[in-house]
Short mmCIF file of C-alpha atoms and ligand atoms in Angstrom, two decimals:
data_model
loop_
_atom_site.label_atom_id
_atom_site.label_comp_id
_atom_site.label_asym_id
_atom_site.label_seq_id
_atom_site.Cartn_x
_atom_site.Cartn_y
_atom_site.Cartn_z
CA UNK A 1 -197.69 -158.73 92.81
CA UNK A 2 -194.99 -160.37 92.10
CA UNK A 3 -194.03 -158.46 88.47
CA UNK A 4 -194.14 -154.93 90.03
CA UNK A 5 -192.38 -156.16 93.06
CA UNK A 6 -189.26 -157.14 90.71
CA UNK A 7 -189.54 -154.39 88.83
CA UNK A 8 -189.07 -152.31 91.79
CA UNK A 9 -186.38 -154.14 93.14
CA UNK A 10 -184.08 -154.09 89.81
CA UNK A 11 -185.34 -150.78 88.57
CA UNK A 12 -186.46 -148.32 91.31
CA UNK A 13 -183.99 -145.65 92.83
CA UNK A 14 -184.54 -144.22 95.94
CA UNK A 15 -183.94 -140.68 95.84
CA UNK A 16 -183.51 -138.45 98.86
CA UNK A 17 -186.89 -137.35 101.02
CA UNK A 18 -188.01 -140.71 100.61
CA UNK A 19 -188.74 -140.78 97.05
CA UNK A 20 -188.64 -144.06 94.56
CA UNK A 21 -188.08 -143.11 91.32
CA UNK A 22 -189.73 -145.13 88.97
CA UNK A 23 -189.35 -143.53 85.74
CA UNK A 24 -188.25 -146.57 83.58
CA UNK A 25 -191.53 -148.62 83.98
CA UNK A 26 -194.66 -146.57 85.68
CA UNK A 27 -194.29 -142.91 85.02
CA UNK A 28 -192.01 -141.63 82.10
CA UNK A 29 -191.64 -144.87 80.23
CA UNK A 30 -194.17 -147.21 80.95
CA UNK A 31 -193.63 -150.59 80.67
CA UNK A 32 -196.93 -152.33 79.17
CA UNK A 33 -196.91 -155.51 80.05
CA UNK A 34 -196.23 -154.29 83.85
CA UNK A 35 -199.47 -152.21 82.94
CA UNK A 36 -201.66 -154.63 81.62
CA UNK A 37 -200.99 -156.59 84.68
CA UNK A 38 -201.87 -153.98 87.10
CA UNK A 39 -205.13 -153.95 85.52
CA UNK A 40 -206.09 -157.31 85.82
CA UNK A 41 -205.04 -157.56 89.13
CA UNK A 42 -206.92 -154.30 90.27
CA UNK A 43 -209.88 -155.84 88.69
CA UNK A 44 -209.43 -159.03 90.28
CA UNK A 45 -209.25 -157.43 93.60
CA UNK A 46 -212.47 -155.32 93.18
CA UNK A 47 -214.39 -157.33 91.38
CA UNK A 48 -217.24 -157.79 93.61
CA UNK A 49 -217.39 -153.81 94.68
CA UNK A 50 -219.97 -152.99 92.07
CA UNK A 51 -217.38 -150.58 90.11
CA UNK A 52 -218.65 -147.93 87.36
CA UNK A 53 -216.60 -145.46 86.97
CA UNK A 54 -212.56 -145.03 87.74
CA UNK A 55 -210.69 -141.88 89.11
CA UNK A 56 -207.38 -140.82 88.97
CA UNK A 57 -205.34 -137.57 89.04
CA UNK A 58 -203.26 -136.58 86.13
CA UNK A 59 -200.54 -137.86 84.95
CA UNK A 60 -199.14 -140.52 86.58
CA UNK A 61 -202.57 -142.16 87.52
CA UNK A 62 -203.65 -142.08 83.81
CA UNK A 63 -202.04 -145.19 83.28
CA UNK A 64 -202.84 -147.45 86.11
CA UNK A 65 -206.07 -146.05 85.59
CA UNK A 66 -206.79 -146.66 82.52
CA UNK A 67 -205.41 -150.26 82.03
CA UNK A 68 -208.00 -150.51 85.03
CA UNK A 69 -210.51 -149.16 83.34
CA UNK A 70 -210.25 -151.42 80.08
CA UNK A 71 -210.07 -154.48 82.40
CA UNK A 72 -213.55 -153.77 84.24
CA UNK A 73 -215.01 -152.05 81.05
CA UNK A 74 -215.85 -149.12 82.55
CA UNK A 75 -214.66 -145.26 82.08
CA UNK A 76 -211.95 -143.33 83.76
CA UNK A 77 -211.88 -139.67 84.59
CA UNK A 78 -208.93 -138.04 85.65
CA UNK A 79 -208.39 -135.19 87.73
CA UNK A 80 -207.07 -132.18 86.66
CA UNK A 81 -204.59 -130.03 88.01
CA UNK A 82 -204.60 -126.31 88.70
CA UNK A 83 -203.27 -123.57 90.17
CA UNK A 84 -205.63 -121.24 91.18
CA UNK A 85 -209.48 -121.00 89.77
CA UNK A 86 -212.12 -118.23 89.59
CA UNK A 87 -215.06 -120.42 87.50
CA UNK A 88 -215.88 -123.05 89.32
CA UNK A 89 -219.77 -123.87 88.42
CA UNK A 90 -219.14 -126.80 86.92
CA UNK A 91 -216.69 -128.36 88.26
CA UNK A 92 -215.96 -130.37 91.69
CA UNK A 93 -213.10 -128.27 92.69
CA UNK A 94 -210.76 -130.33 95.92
CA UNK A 95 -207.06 -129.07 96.88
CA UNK A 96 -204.39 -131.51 97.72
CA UNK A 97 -200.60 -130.65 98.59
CA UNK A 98 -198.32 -132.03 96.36
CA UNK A 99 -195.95 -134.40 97.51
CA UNK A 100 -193.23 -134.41 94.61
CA UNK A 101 -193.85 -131.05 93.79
CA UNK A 102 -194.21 -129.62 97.72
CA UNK A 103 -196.95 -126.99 96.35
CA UNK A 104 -200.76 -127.03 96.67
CA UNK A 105 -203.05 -127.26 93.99
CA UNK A 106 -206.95 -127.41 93.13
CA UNK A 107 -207.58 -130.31 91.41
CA UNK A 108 -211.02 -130.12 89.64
CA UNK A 109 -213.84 -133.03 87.88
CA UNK A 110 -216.24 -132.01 85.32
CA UNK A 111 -219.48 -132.68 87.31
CA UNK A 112 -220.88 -134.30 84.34
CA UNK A 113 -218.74 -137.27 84.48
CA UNK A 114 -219.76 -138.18 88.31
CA UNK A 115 -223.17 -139.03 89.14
CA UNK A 116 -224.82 -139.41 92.81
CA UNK A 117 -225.42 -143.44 93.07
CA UNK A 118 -222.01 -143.73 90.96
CA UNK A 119 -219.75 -146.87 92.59
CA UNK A 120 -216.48 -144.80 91.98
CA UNK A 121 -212.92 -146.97 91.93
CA UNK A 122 -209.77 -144.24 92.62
CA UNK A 123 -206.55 -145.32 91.49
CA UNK A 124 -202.79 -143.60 91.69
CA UNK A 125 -199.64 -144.85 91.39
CA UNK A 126 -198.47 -144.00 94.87
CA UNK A 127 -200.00 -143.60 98.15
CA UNK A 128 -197.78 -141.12 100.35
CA UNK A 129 -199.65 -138.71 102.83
CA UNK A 130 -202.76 -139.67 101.37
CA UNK A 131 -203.53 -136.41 99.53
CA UNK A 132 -203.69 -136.68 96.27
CA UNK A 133 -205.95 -140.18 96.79
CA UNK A 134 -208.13 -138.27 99.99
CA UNK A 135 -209.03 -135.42 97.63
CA UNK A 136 -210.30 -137.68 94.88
CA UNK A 137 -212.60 -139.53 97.41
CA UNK A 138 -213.77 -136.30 98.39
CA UNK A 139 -215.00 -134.86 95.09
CA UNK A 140 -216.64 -138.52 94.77
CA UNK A 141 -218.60 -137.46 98.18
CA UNK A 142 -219.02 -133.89 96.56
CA UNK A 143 -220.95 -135.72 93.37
CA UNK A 144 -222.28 -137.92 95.93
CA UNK A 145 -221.23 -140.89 94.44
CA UNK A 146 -219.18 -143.68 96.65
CA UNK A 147 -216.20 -144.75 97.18
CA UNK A 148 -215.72 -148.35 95.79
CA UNK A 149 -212.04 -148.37 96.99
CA UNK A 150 -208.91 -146.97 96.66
CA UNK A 151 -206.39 -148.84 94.57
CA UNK A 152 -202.72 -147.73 94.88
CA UNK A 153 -199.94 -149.25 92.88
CA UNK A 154 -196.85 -148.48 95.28
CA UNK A 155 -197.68 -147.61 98.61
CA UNK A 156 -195.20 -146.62 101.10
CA UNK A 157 -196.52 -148.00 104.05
CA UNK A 158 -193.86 -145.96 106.04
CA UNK A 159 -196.09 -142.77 105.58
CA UNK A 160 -199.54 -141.53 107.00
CA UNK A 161 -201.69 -142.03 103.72
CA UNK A 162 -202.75 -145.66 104.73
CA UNK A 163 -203.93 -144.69 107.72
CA UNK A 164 -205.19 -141.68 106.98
CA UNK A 165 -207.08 -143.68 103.99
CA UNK A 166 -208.34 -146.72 106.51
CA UNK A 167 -209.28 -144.73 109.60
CA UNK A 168 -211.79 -142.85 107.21
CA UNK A 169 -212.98 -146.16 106.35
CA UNK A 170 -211.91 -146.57 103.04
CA UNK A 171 -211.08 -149.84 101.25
CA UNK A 172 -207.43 -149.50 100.38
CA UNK A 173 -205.53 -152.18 97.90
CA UNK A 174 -202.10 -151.47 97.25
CA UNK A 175 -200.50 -153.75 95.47
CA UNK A 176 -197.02 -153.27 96.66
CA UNK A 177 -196.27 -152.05 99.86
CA UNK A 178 -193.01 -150.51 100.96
CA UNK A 179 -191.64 -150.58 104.93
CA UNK A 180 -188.72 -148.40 104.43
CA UNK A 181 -186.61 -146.67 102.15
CA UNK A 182 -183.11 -147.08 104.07
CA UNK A 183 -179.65 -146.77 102.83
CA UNK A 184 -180.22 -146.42 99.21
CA UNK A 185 -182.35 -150.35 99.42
CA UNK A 186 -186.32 -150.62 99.26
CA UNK A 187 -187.19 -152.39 102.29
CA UNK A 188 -190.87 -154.45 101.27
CA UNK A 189 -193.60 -154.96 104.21
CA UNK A 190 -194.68 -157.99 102.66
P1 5GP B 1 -199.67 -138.30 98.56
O1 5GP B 1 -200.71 -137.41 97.96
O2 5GP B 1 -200.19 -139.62 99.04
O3 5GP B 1 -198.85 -137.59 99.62
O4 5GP B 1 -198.62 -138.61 97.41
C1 5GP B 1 -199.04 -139.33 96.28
C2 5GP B 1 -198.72 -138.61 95.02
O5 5GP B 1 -197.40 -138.05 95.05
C3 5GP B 1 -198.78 -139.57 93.85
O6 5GP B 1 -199.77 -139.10 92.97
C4 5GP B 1 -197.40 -139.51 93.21
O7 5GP B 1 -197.48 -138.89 91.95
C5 5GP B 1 -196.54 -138.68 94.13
N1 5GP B 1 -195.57 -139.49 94.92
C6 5GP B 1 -195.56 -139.65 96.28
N2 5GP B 1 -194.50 -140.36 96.66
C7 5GP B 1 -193.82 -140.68 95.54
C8 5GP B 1 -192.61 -141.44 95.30
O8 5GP B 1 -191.93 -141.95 96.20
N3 5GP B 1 -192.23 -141.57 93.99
C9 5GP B 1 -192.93 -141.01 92.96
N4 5GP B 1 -192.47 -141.21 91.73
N5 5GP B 1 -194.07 -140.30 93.15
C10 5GP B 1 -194.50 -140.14 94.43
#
């Protein structure tokens, strides 16, 4: 994608422990245009998976997500995150570690909003060790629903997630995908 590639070229700044920041177009301000076009292309790359509901994790999937979502006309859920939980009835309950945050949390789905026979789309904005985007295809197995695909917008191809993600036979699209973070540069795989 040539729009988000750009965008991370001029904008992103690579912060030590191989983190892009990103904050001036996909996760503090959000650039809509940038948005509107990860939708459409998300859509356009899973249109034929039979898609009818979308998953993400809070907060920096929302968007992604839900641009997604408008695109294919269908809903989107997000994760929630939590700390530690006693009640858990309900709820599809899944930890992941955090990668920004270096902590573990539950992160937890109403199970009213996923259905066994759903065709379940998860999107986040990054794919790292694969955590945050493993757990969600887990509590989609929990509802037992399936996994559509996994959509990432950035993925840092330099880190286990992708194939973490593949080698448990998921569909991953990511639609830009980063070699290296070297010397202060973003080196692209493609
Ligand atoms: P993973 O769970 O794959 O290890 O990491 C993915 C999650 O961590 C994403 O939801 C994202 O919020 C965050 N993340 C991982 N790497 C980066 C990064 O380089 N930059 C930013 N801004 N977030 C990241």
């Amino acid at each position: 994608m040539e729009l988000l590639r750009n965008k991370v070229i001029t904008e992103g700044i690579v912060l030590p422990g191989n983190v892009l920041k990103v904050d001036s177009f996909l996760n503090h301000q959000m650039d809509p245009v940038l948005m509107q076009a990860i939708g459409r292309e998300f859509k356009h790359r899973f249109a034929e998976a039979g898609v009818n509901r979308i998953l993400t994790i809070e907060s920096s999937g929302i968007a992604p997500g839900i641009m997604t979502a408008l695109e294919m006309q269908v809903p989107l859920i997000f994760a929630r995150k939590q700390k530690s939980l006693t009640l858990t009835d309900d709820i599809f309950v899944e930890t992941a570690y955090s990668y920004t945050k270096q902590q573990s949390n539950d992160i937890t789905v109403s199970k009213k909003f996923i259905q066994p026979g759903d065709k379940v789309l998860v999107i986040d904005d990054f794919l790292a060790n694969g955590e945050a985007a493993f757990a969600l295809a887990r509590i989609v197995g929990q509802a037992g629903a399936e996994v559509a695909g996994i959509g990432i917008v950035i993925e840092k191809s330099f880190q286990p997630g992708a194939d973490l993600l593949t080698g448990e036979g998921y569909r991953l699209e990511s639609l830009v995908r980063i070699a290296g973070l070297e010397d202060g540069g973003v080196q692209f795989a493609d």
